[in-house]
Amino acid sequence: MAQRTTEIVTGLFIIAGLAALVFLALQVSGLSPKSDTDTYTLYANFNDVGGIAPRGKVAMAGVTVGSVRSVTLDRETLQARVELAIDAEVDNIPADSAAVIRTSGLLGEQYIDISIGGDMESLQPGDRFYSTQSAMNLERLITNFASGK
Amino acid sequence: MMDNIAALGRLGLDVIATVGRAGRFLTGVLVGVPRPSVGFPLLVRQLYSVGVLSLAIIVVSGLFIGMVLGLQGYTILSDYGSEAAIGQMIALTLVRELGPVVTALLFAGRAGSALTAEIGLMKATEQLSSMEMMGVDPLRRVIAPRLWAGFIALPILAAIFSMVGIWGGMLVGVEWLGVFEGSFWGNMQASVSFTEDVLNGVFKTVVFGFVCSWIAVFQGYDCVPTSAGISSATTKTVVYSSLAVLGLDFVLTAVMFGDF
Amino acid sequence: MDSGVYITLRDVVFSRSGRRIFDGVSLDIPRGKITAIMGPSGTGKTTLLRLIGGQLKPDSGEILVAGESVPKLKRKALYTLREKMGMLFQSGALFTDLSVFENVAFPLRVHTSLPDDMIRDIVLMKLEAVGLRGARRLMPAELSGGMTRRVALARSIALDPELIMYDEPFAGQDPIAMGVLVKLIRDLNLSMGLTSVLVSHDVPESLSICHYACIIADGQVIGEGTPDELRQHSSERVQQFLQGQPDGPVPFHYPAADIGSDWGLGGGSA
Ligand SMILES: Nc1ncnc2c1ncn2[C@@H]1O[C@H](COP(=O)(O)OP(=O)(O)O)[C@@H](O)[C@H]1O
Ligand SMILES: [Mg+2]
């Protein structure tokens, strides 16, 4: 084949590869160009985080509004301290809202649901949720029930 | 008994010597990049024969594997009523594992064996020697473009493989079995991370591309220049590449995804 | 050093896989002449050419080409020296993915930055010299054995080398092709003053064109001189080779143990 044709076909091949990578980035992993830059940080302490891990979903009224950035142990309270990255657009979460760990479906993934309060004040970047509700631990529930507590 | 031990020792030394030759060979190939005006057309030519010509088998295999993943995933997930997670399953399997590994295995069989046979035959017909006697280093002129082409082509092929596979999975899951398209993509996007899944997958293919091409060109260059020697070198390319890919995949997976 | 000598070998010792192929070979190859190196198959004639070209290094001894010690040369200097050498391989060794024209153009494209039309002129001139200008568009697979060698010859003289080495140019050629090659080798030597080294076991053809010949057997030079001197040579081994007697001082057999032991007769282990 003529060198020129080879060059063009090879060029198309490389472009197809890059396009596939862009597809994997945008359509498959949902990476959007604005992602990390415009979020703000909130904290929530839980007695038990259950299966919450970094990259986990944070939702409000069922709509994803952010993700879990890290889960660490708070040395003073001996609680789990979860760092949440919340989309900057959602800047009016009432200050008395609660962070609740829920499960999607019976066996599905756990995520953090923000149950909305009624305060006029909003949570500011760096604030901590005042009230939280830990993961519902099926095993513990059963044990408690069996031992009659 | 002593004979067996001695044979084992000799085998060990042979293996070490081969590794040494392969290492020295690699340095010979990588140092001294030819002038761009000479090297670039050679590279394009090889990219064409190693990459573009492998595209058909990659696309067809990717499509079928994606479709099979869709079918199998649906059967299992629908038992738990979570068939909406099918997109997530297909994408993660392809991007992390099957994309890099299957592409590398197909590449070793389709392009690697061809590279070995071509170089081996050039050696057997004294083309490499005559090039050397013309004052042209065959390592740079013949081997280097082939090595680089394989190295560049494999990540591209793997990305295309994953993309086609996901599309095939969607064809079966959404178009045929009726999974809701929004949750197909939504679940996928929520669970696939660009840096941890896609980029780690790409990194795997870069490693596989390097190893497969290295094995292929080295086996060709190092073969015994007879018909039997070339055929055994071709076999070795496919066997060694496959084993190296699977072994390295385990190591890389353990390092990348092991700790969470 | 004698200015009339182009290649000097001094006490060259070389072994391969534990077998000694050259055991102290000394040889002078004169500039601008045709020197034939003859010997039975497997004595290491090809190996000798590879030693001269620096593809192999001797265990000991000296190899000088145009005053430079080949085994001691650094990579770069060696490649520069090789631009002055042409070598015609036994098989021709044409690049199978390039046409006849591109094969001959190859060394020019790599080593010079001549414009395309000049390369074209040179290539056609070289192909004309071997009588294959009309075959320039063919691929190597479409050539006969004799044509392949002629194209390879055109390619080895593309850069106008000072030295050309022919490895068994006559082997397996029909009488006409052989005659063509003999004439070509002689013409090239005459017209370009090429120092030519001709490796062959075809005695009459070699002796008919060379100015100087030497016979190698058992890792040593057993006779050298002009063709006439060789024909008068007193050594039995030289006469055996020149007259093609099957057995004599030069053994017909590759070195082997006593035949009895291979057939399990000698009482030893099989
Ligand atoms: N790559 C090699 N490895 C080991 N031995 C070799 C190799 N090539 C050639 N030989 C040995 O070197 C000897 C000389 O070979 P060669 O130079 O090809 O002979 P000639 O050209 O005179 O027929 C042969 O006996 C052969 O067995
Ligand atoms: Mg030979």
XYZ file of C-alpha atoms and ligand atoms in Angstrom:
707
model
C 0.000 0.000 0.000
C 1.197 3.506 -0.690
C 2.902 5.168 2.235
C 0.352 8.000 2.175
C -2.643 5.697 2.568
C -0.897 3.792 5.331
C -0.271 7.029 7.150
C -3.882 8.116 6.913
C -5.286 4.771 8.018
C -2.821 4.627 10.921
C -3.777 8.147 11.897
C -7.432 7.145 11.949
C -6.504 4.145 14.073
C -4.809 6.336 16.676
C -7.697 8.793 16.682
C -10.138 5.875 17.176
C -8.070 4.787 20.170
C -8.179 8.257 21.696
C -11.911 8.466 21.025
C -12.382 5.144 22.814
C -10.468 6.500 25.782
C -12.626 9.622 25.837
C -15.700 7.385 25.685
C -14.406 5.389 28.659
C -13.761 8.605 30.535
C -17.012 10.443 29.868
C -19.675 7.880 29.167
C -18.424 4.950 31.260
C -16.807 6.530 34.294
C -18.971 9.646 34.155
C -15.986 11.917 34.461
C -17.101 15.444 33.738
C -14.669 18.242 33.082
C -15.899 20.299 36.052
C -15.862 17.451 38.596
C -13.459 18.040 41.480
C -13.091 21.773 41.371
C -16.496 22.941 42.507
C -17.357 20.927 45.569
C -17.245 21.935 49.202
C -16.504 19.815 52.256
C -18.823 18.758 55.065
C -18.139 16.333 57.897
C -20.300 13.770 59.641
C -19.496 11.546 62.607
C -21.069 8.112 62.878
C -20.938 5.435 65.548
C -20.834 2.845 62.797
C -20.253 3.572 59.096
C -20.985 0.042 57.985
C -20.017 -0.376 54.341
C -19.447 3.285 53.513
C -16.142 3.714 51.679
C -14.443 6.471 49.702
C -16.208 7.256 46.411
C -19.521 6.236 47.953
C -22.641 8.093 46.950
C -24.155 11.000 48.903
C -27.780 11.677 48.014
C -30.522 14.075 48.922
C -34.122 13.198 48.185
C -32.724 10.370 46.079
C -30.587 12.653 43.909
C -26.826 12.272 44.009
C -25.319 15.498 45.331
C -21.794 14.432 46.218
C -19.461 11.648 47.243
C -17.556 10.325 50.227
C -13.992 11.533 50.184
C -12.542 9.719 53.171
C -13.480 7.681 56.219
C -11.205 7.986 59.275
C -11.423 7.322 62.989
C -11.866 10.394 65.168
C -9.396 9.805 68.013
C -11.280 11.887 70.559
C -14.814 10.618 70.175
C -13.809 7.203 68.818
C -16.402 7.669 66.101
C -16.022 7.305 62.363
C -15.384 10.674 60.788
C -16.590 10.871 57.187
C -15.492 13.643 54.874
C -18.082 14.479 52.234
C -17.561 16.366 49.009
C -20.826 18.124 48.162
C -21.537 19.749 44.801
C -21.112 23.499 45.051
C -24.540 24.120 43.497
C -26.158 22.490 46.510
C -25.200 25.301 48.887
C -28.453 25.516 50.828
C -28.549 22.380 52.988
C -30.434 23.395 56.143
C -28.125 23.479 59.190
C -30.229 21.000 61.176
C -30.213 18.343 58.426
C -29.168 14.799 59.388
C -26.771 12.409 57.653
C -28.280 8.966 57.506
C -26.675 5.768 56.228
C -29.122 3.871 54.082
C -29.075 0.805 51.878
C -30.356 0.809 48.335
C -32.559 -2.241 48.047
C -32.327 -5.086 50.493
C -28.765 -6.183 49.698
C -27.599 -3.175 47.731
C -24.864 -0.704 48.317
C -24.896 1.605 51.319
C -24.919 5.339 50.754
C -25.298 8.499 52.807
C -28.648 10.176 52.610
C -29.068 13.731 53.772
C -32.479 14.034 55.399
C -33.503 17.629 55.144
C -34.167 19.816 58.182
C -36.158 23.025 58.413
C -33.584 25.580 59.569
C -33.251 28.869 57.696
C -29.482 28.756 58.152
C -27.445 26.596 55.727
C -24.430 24.390 56.401
C -21.221 26.219 55.486
C -18.080 24.574 53.999
C -16.192 22.747 56.766
C -19.285 22.348 58.977
C -20.259 19.103 60.671
C -23.680 17.481 60.592
C -25.209 17.924 64.007
C -27.231 14.751 63.910
C -26.398 11.484 62.223
C -27.852 8.029 62.071
C -25.531 5.054 61.753
C -25.786 2.061 59.544
C -28.528 -0.321 60.299
C -26.693 -3.481 61.240
C -28.931 -6.408 60.429
C -26.852 -8.816 62.474
C -26.925 -6.656 65.590
C -30.626 -6.072 65.170
C -31.254 -9.793 65.166
C -28.989 -10.391 68.171
C -30.746 -7.673 70.122
C -34.135 -9.040 69.238
C -33.143 -12.600 70.183
C -31.710 -11.588 73.541
C -34.837 -9.615 74.269
C -33.300 -6.152 74.684
C 20.368 -38.301 40.212
C 23.483 -36.186 39.885
C 22.788 -35.993 36.172
C 19.332 -34.609 36.811
C 20.630 -32.003 39.200
C 23.301 -31.008 36.719
C 20.693 -30.769 33.946
C 18.517 -28.607 36.151
C 21.462 -26.342 36.881
C 22.264 -26.061 33.190
C 18.645 -25.215 32.441
C 18.727 -22.527 35.122
C 21.877 -21.028 33.639
C 20.336 -21.150 30.157
C 17.299 -19.247 31.374
C 19.454 -16.637 33.106
C 21.613 -16.279 30.005
C 18.513 -15.775 27.849
C 17.222 -13.104 30.203
C 20.629 -11.434 30.019
C 20.629 -11.542 26.226
C 17.079 -10.153 26.167
C 18.151 -7.287 28.435
C 21.185 -6.418 26.371
C 19.084 -6.677 23.248
C 16.582 -4.230 24.722
C 19.264 -1.659 25.523
C 20.587 -2.037 21.984
C 17.117 -1.345 20.640
C 16.275 1.579 22.870
C 19.494 3.596 22.761
C 20.149 5.693 19.723
C 16.765 6.683 18.350
C 17.050 7.170 14.589
C 16.480 10.558 12.985
C 12.748 11.367 13.028
C 12.672 11.709 9.257
C 13.883 8.097 8.972
C 12.263 6.587 12.019
C 8.785 8.037 11.695
C 7.767 6.424 8.395
C 9.111 3.083 9.635
C 7.065 3.413 12.814
C 3.899 4.300 10.900
C 4.358 1.286 8.658
C 4.676 -1.023 11.635
C 1.798 0.614 13.484
C -0.246 -0.170 10.440
C 0.660 -3.843 10.286
C 0.693 -4.417 14.036
C -2.218 -2.190 15.028
C -4.584 -1.484 12.170
C -4.497 -5.027 10.866
C -5.313 -6.377 14.354
C -8.356 -4.148 14.585
C -10.809 -6.597 13.030
C -10.152 -9.438 15.458
C -10.194 -7.006 18.391
C -13.508 -5.444 17.439
C -15.215 -8.771 16.764
C -13.910 -10.379 19.963
C -14.790 -7.311 22.017
C -18.314 -7.274 20.672
C -18.930 -10.939 21.443
C -17.352 -10.825 24.870
C -19.441 -7.787 25.775
C -22.586 -9.508 24.572
C -21.804 -12.668 26.534
C -21.132 -10.596 29.645
C -24.530 -8.967 29.129
C -26.302 -12.312 28.876
C -24.507 -13.967 31.783
C -24.715 -10.891 33.974
C -28.412 -10.549 33.346
C -29.109 -14.175 34.276
C -27.289 -13.872 37.575
C -28.261 -10.318 38.547
C -31.942 -10.709 37.733
C -32.146 -13.418 40.433
C -31.523 -10.644 42.950
C -33.657 -8.147 41.149
C -30.657 -5.978 40.502
C -30.290 -6.361 36.734
C -29.865 -2.612 36.562
C -26.334 -3.199 37.885
C -25.487 -4.991 34.646
C -23.864 -1.898 33.159
C -21.619 -1.556 36.147
C -20.636 -5.223 35.997
C -19.863 -5.190 32.285
C -17.904 -1.961 32.447
C -15.808 -2.916 35.454
C -15.024 -6.394 34.115
C -13.998 -5.013 30.746
C -12.120 -1.940 31.834
C -10.188 -3.573 34.655
C -9.586 -7.087 33.420
C -10.915 -8.449 30.177
C -10.024 -5.443 28.059
C -6.317 -5.452 28.874
C -5.896 -9.215 29.216
C -7.898 -10.498 26.272
C -6.508 -7.796 23.999
C -2.971 -8.726 25.030
C -3.610 -12.427 24.441
C -5.139 -11.773 21.028
C -2.306 -9.387 20.247
C 0.299 -12.029 21.121
C -1.421 -14.511 18.852
C -2.141 -12.203 15.963
C 0.664 -9.622 15.890
C 3.353 -11.042 18.195
C 3.678 -14.316 16.331
C 3.799 -12.441 13.030
C 6.575 -10.193 14.319
C 8.608 -13.170 15.500
C 8.195 -15.053 12.244
C 9.036 -12.008 10.151
C 12.178 -11.147 12.078
C 13.210 -14.790 12.306
C 12.869 -15.183 8.566
C 14.838 -11.995 7.978
C 17.558 -13.505 10.129
C 17.447 -16.873 8.374
C 17.681 -15.266 4.934
C 20.633 -13.152 6.121
C 18.716 -9.905 5.643
C 19.726 -8.749 9.099
C 23.368 -9.690 8.502
C 23.455 -7.955 5.166
C 21.970 -4.852 6.731
C 24.713 -4.926 9.335
C 27.311 -5.239 6.590
C 25.802 -2.198 4.885
C 26.553 -0.237 8.027
C 22.928 -0.161 9.189
C 22.140 -1.420 12.662
C 19.208 -3.826 12.351
C 18.350 -3.309 16.012
C 17.503 0.293 15.261
C 16.260 -0.069 11.753
C 14.209 -3.253 11.960
C 13.600 -4.072 15.599
C 13.057 -0.683 17.233
C 10.099 0.423 15.064
C 8.405 -2.940 15.625
C 8.907 -2.788 19.383
C 7.564 0.751 19.620
C 4.659 -0.014 17.335
C 3.538 -2.897 19.545
C 3.997 -0.772 22.611
C 1.801 1.995 21.196
C -0.763 -0.213 19.484
C -1.788 -2.402 22.401
C -3.257 0.357 24.644
C -5.178 1.708 21.648
C -6.513 -1.723 20.778
C -7.487 -2.386 24.405
C -9.393 0.905 24.674
C -11.282 0.069 21.495
C -11.916 -3.458 22.791
C -13.441 -2.151 26.024
C -15.546 0.396 24.227
C -16.932 -2.110 21.747
C -17.486 -4.616 24.565
C -19.512 -2.149 26.617
C -21.504 -1.276 23.552
C -22.138 -4.993 22.900
C -23.237 -5.437 26.515
C -25.633 -2.566 26.142
C -26.999 -4.083 22.949
C -27.904 -7.279 24.804
C -28.864 -5.752 28.148
C -30.800 -2.702 27.017
C -32.003 -3.399 23.500
C -32.703 -7.072 23.896
C -33.362 -7.876 27.560
C -34.968 -4.561 28.351
C -32.856 -3.125 31.148
C -33.688 0.568 31.546
C -31.041 2.512 29.641
C -30.802 5.301 32.206
C -29.920 2.943 35.036
C -27.573 0.984 32.759
C -25.394 4.050 32.208
C -26.159 5.635 35.587
C -25.023 2.643 37.624
C -21.974 2.339 35.432
C -20.984 5.964 35.843
C -21.549 5.880 39.598
C -19.281 2.894 40.123
C -16.540 3.247 37.495
C -13.847 5.674 38.514
C -11.735 7.268 35.831
C -8.482 7.279 37.758
C -8.833 4.008 39.599
C -10.478 1.850 36.975
C -9.927 3.324 33.536
C -6.419 4.657 34.054
C -5.296 1.554 35.928
C -6.613 -0.512 33.031
C -4.687 1.653 30.593
C -1.564 1.245 32.703
C -1.981 -2.528 32.515
C -2.166 -2.400 28.738
C 0.951 -0.264 28.597
C 2.826 -2.890 30.604
C 1.384 -5.739 28.521
C 2.172 -3.924 25.285
C 5.758 -3.509 26.296
C 6.210 -7.095 27.473
C 4.430 -8.714 24.516
C 6.348 -6.699 21.935
C 9.633 -7.275 23.684
C 9.095 -11.029 23.794
C 7.983 -11.114 20.157
C 10.897 -9.180 18.671
C 13.445 -10.850 20.932
C 12.275 -14.354 20.060
C 12.547 -13.465 16.384
C 15.986 -11.938 16.748
C 17.303 -14.737 18.962
C 15.844 -17.673 17.041
C 17.841 -20.459 15.462
C 17.780 -19.395 11.798
C 16.148 -22.500 10.372
C 12.521 -23.395 9.619
C 12.277 -25.447 12.798
C 13.922 -22.659 14.790
C 11.484 -20.050 13.505
C 8.470 -22.225 14.179
C 9.627 -22.928 17.728
C 10.351 -19.230 18.290
C 6.834 -18.354 17.120
C 5.346 -20.862 19.521
C 7.498 -19.512 22.322
C 6.303 -15.985 21.612
C 2.679 -16.955 22.042
C 3.279 -19.159 25.092
C 5.631 -16.791 26.918
C 3.528 -13.719 26.129
C 0.363 -15.375 27.381
C 1.995 -16.567 30.575
C 3.653 -13.213 31.150
C 0.368 -11.368 30.595
C -1.598 -13.577 32.977
C 1.111 -13.549 35.644
C 1.665 -9.811 35.411
C -2.081 -9.246 35.446
C -2.286 -10.973 38.799
C 0.572 -8.916 40.221
C -0.760 -5.628 38.847
C -4.288 -6.353 40.021
C -3.040 -7.153 43.498
C -1.085 -3.901 43.599
C -3.793 -1.701 42.076
C -7.060 -3.012 43.438
C -5.808 -5.071 46.358
C -6.122 -2.620 49.214
C -9.705 -1.611 49.673
C 52.515 -1.948 6.265
C 52.708 -2.565 2.565
C 50.487 -0.040 0.800
C 49.553 -2.735 -1.683
C 47.859 -4.788 1.033
C 44.246 -3.994 1.857
C 43.392 -6.692 4.393
C 45.806 -8.387 6.753
C 45.059 -11.350 8.970
C 47.683 -12.306 11.557
C 47.499 -15.530 13.576
C 43.729 -15.426 13.748
C 42.273 -17.989 16.125
C 38.521 -18.465 16.266
C 36.338 -21.136 17.784
C 32.630 -21.725 17.752
C 30.692 -23.926 20.158
C 33.985 -25.275 21.464
C 35.213 -26.279 17.989
C 38.253 -24.505 16.681
C 37.514 -23.186 13.216
C 40.639 -21.120 12.610
C 43.874 -22.094 14.238
C 46.346 -19.362 13.426
C 45.415 -18.102 9.966
C 47.630 -15.422 8.429
C 46.775 -13.892 5.101
C 47.388 -10.733 3.068
C 44.790 -9.578 0.592
C 46.162 -7.158 -2.013
C 44.435 -3.910 -2.883
C 42.618 -3.713 -6.193
C 43.002 -7.389 -7.017
C 40.693 -10.377 -6.956
C 41.664 -12.811 -4.233
C 39.985 -16.196 -4.117
C 39.626 -18.048 -0.857
C 38.838 -21.662 -1.453
C 38.218 -24.612 0.734
C 35.834 -27.435 1.352
C 32.366 -26.635 2.670
C 32.256 -26.058 6.382
C 35.876 -24.972 6.752
C 34.766 -21.513 7.737
C 34.942 -19.437 4.578
C 31.774 -17.559 5.444
C 33.072 -17.211 8.976
C 36.240 -15.637 7.603
C 34.229 -13.000 5.735
C 32.222 -12.267 8.863
C 35.449 -11.814 10.805
C 36.669 -9.333 8.205
C 33.336 -7.507 8.350
C 33.504 -7.339 12.142
C 30.323 -9.354 12.700
C 32.382 -11.866 14.661
C 35.403 -11.235 16.843
C 38.430 -13.536 16.799
C 39.608 -15.199 20.027
C 43.059 -13.856 19.314
C 45.090 -12.464 16.438
C 44.813 -9.338 14.371
C 42.551 -8.342 11.513
C 43.403 -5.112 9.700
C 41.182 -3.643 7.011
C 42.424 -0.474 5.312
C 44.853 -0.078 8.188
C 42.219 -0.293 10.927
C 42.035 -3.109 13.418
C 38.492 -4.407 12.985
C 38.034 -6.256 16.309
C 39.159 -3.192 18.267
C 36.887 -0.705 16.512
C 34.113 0.973 18.445
C 30.581 0.410 17.162
C 30.366 3.713 15.351
C 33.760 3.448 13.685
C 32.933 -0.106 12.655
C 29.704 1.013 10.984
C 31.589 3.759 9.192
C 34.171 1.273 7.989
C 31.428 -1.033 6.735
C 30.185 1.685 4.416
C 33.406 1.048 2.498
C 32.658 -2.670 2.257
C 30.134 -4.493 0.176
C 29.224 -8.067 0.818
C 27.323 -10.397 -1.427
C 25.691 -13.031 0.740
C 25.290 -16.594 -0.377
C 21.512 -16.233 -0.543
C 21.545 -12.690 -1.893
C 19.709 -11.532 1.226
C 17.509 -9.040 -0.598
C 14.935 -7.277 1.569
C 11.808 -9.175 0.641
C 9.431 -6.322 1.402
C 11.158 -3.911 -0.988
C 11.203 -3.903 -4.781
C 14.401 -4.442 -6.739
C 14.743 -0.697 -7.179
C 14.257 0.038 -3.490
C 16.683 -2.703 -2.514
C 19.451 -1.074 -4.508
C 18.410 2.368 -3.294
C 18.433 1.265 0.338
C 22.109 1.941 1.194
C 21.926 5.265 -0.660
C 18.858 6.390 1.224
C 20.378 5.421 4.555
C 23.875 6.743 4.127
C 23.449 9.763 1.879
C 21.015 12.611 1.696
C 20.990 12.726 -2.088
C 17.853 14.032 -3.789
C 15.461 11.447 -5.192
C 16.276 11.966 -8.861
C 19.975 11.472 -8.211
C 19.306 8.272 -6.276
C 17.198 7.141 -9.201
C 20.037 7.756 -11.629
C 22.569 5.907 -9.502
C 20.274 2.943 -8.938
C 19.487 2.614 -12.631
C 23.194 2.839 -13.420
C 24.013 0.051 -10.984
C 21.157 -2.091 -12.245
C 22.344 -1.466 -15.796
C 25.791 -2.699 -14.767
C 24.312 -6.047 -13.755
C 21.945 -6.083 -16.735
C 18.708 -5.824 -14.744
C 17.562 -2.267 -15.336
C 14.350 -3.655 -16.812
C 13.596 -5.670 -13.659
C 13.509 -2.715 -11.326
C 9.813 -2.986 -10.489
C 9.885 -6.692 -9.646
C 9.786 -7.953 -6.091
C 12.549 -10.288 -4.873
C 10.132 -13.235 -4.819
C 9.721 -12.851 -8.607
C 13.426 -13.229 -9.373
C 15.404 -16.339 -10.247
C 18.418 -17.298 -8.144
C 20.890 -15.812 -10.588
C 18.945 -12.563 -10.884
C 18.696 -12.331 -7.098
C 22.444 -12.462 -6.832
C 22.896 -9.866 -9.517
C 20.493 -7.494 -7.785
C 22.307 -8.120 -4.519
C 25.546 -7.356 -6.331
C 24.114 -4.074 -7.608
C 23.086 -3.251 -4.061
C 26.513 -4.009 -2.606
C 28.190 -1.676 -5.096
C 25.609 1.097 -4.702
C 27.858 3.111 -2.401
C 30.965 2.514 -4.552
C 32.810 0.528 -1.879
C 36.558 -0.068 -1.805
C 36.137 -3.709 -0.941
C 33.633 -6.279 -2.024
C 33.317 -9.770 -0.637
C 31.513 -12.488 -2.539
C 30.279 -15.478 -0.578
C 29.963 -18.460 -2.918
C 28.587 -16.454 -5.833
C 28.588 -19.471 -8.156
C 27.009 -22.054 -5.906
C 23.872 -23.537 -7.416
C 23.991 -21.490 -10.638
C 23.457 -22.780 -14.133
C 26.415 -22.412 -16.494
C 25.051 -19.285 -18.149
C 24.303 -17.508 -14.884
C 27.731 -18.563 -13.685
C 29.338 -17.118 -16.784
C 27.451 -13.866 -16.272
C 28.618 -13.620 -12.684
C 32.238 -14.406 -13.583
C 32.176 -11.661 -16.176
C 30.551 -9.221 -13.745
C 33.076 -9.845 -11.009
C 35.946 -9.359 -13.428
C 34.436 -6.224 -14.987
C 33.736 -4.627 -11.625
C 37.276 -5.247 -10.534
C 38.671 -3.807 -13.735
C 36.432 -0.786 -14.076
C 36.243 0.309 -10.467
C 39.519 -1.056 -9.122
C 37.572 -2.849 -6.414
C 39.481 -5.020 -3.996
C 37.558 -8.257 -4.332
C 37.500 -11.246 -2.050
C 35.901 -14.272 -3.611
C 34.969 -17.181 -1.432
C 34.159 -20.318 -3.325
C 34.657 -23.999 -3.739
C 34.255 -23.853 -7.491
C 37.871 -24.283 -8.442
C 37.957 -23.671 -12.202
C 35.783 -20.535 -12.123
C 37.655 -19.057 -9.220
C 41.076 -19.754 -10.604
C 40.028 -18.346 -13.963
C 39.339 -14.867 -12.619
C 41.438 -14.411 -9.506
C 44.857 -12.809 -9.372
C 45.690 -14.537 -6.176
C 44.241 -17.519 -4.325
C 44.532 -19.307 -1.062
C 43.194 -22.607 0.137
C 41.976 -23.132 3.675
C 41.448 -26.489 5.316
C 41.425 -27.672 8.894
C 41.593 -24.145 10.225
C 44.775 -23.311 8.421
C 45.994 -21.891 5.127
C 47.398 -24.911 3.314
C 48.461 -23.181 0.156
C 48.524 -19.748 -1.438
C 49.830 -17.995 -4.515
C 48.825 -17.069 -8.029
C 46.608 -19.570 -9.858
C 49.609 -20.907 -11.730
C 51.680 -21.283 -8.604
C 48.836 -23.208 -6.981
C 48.439 -25.548 -9.924
C 52.136 -26.394 -9.534
C 51.903 -26.634 -5.759
C 53.795 -29.519 -4.216
C 51.415 -30.162 -1.325
C 49.243 -33.249 -1.708
C 46.378 -31.590 0.107
C 46.313 -28.691 -2.330
C 46.352 -31.047 -5.284
C 43.577 -33.150 -3.744
C 41.371 -30.082 -3.413
C 42.141 -28.644 -6.841
C 41.496 -31.950 -8.570
C 38.487 -32.823 -6.458
C 39.536 -36.256 -5.249
C 37.021 -37.527 -2.711
C 39.404 -38.603 -0.027
C 42.994 -37.911 0.819
C 44.879 -35.819 3.311
C 41.815 -33.567 3.631
C 39.370 -35.914 5.330
C 35.985 -36.621 3.823
C 34.553 -37.199 7.290
C 33.633 -34.598 9.874
C 35.707 -35.464 12.970
C 33.983 -38.343 14.759
C 34.640 -41.113 17.195
C 35.604 -44.551 15.936
C 32.755 -45.870 13.803
C 32.423 -49.000 15.932
C 31.352 -47.023 18.964
C 28.457 -45.398 17.068
C 27.112 -48.755 15.972
C 27.584 -50.119 19.461
C 30.159 -52.659 18.321
C 33.222 -51.472 20.106
C 32.006 -52.750 23.465
C 31.599 -49.191 24.709
C 28.357 -47.553 25.749
C 26.009 -46.579 22.940
N 26.084 -20.032 14.350
C 26.972 -21.044 14.454
N 27.156 -21.660 15.641
C 28.023 -22.654 15.770
N 28.778 -23.127 14.779
C 28.656 -22.566 13.565
C 27.726 -21.494 13.332
N 27.807 -21.135 12.039
C 28.732 -21.940 11.490
N 29.244 -22.808 12.386
C 30.284 -23.807 12.145
O 31.376 -23.131 11.620
C 31.938 -23.890 10.572
C 32.214 -22.990 9.415
O 31.012 -22.544 8.872
P 30.992 -21.654 7.552
O 31.896 -20.491 7.775
O 29.589 -21.356 7.239
O 31.607 -22.641 6.478
P 31.719 -22.434 4.906
O 31.194 -21.112 4.554
O 33.161 -22.605 4.616
O 30.948 -23.561 4.287
C 30.969 -24.998 10.234
O 31.637 -26.221 10.503
C 29.827 -24.835 11.139
O 29.598 -26.066 11.785
Mg 29.536 -20.567 3.598
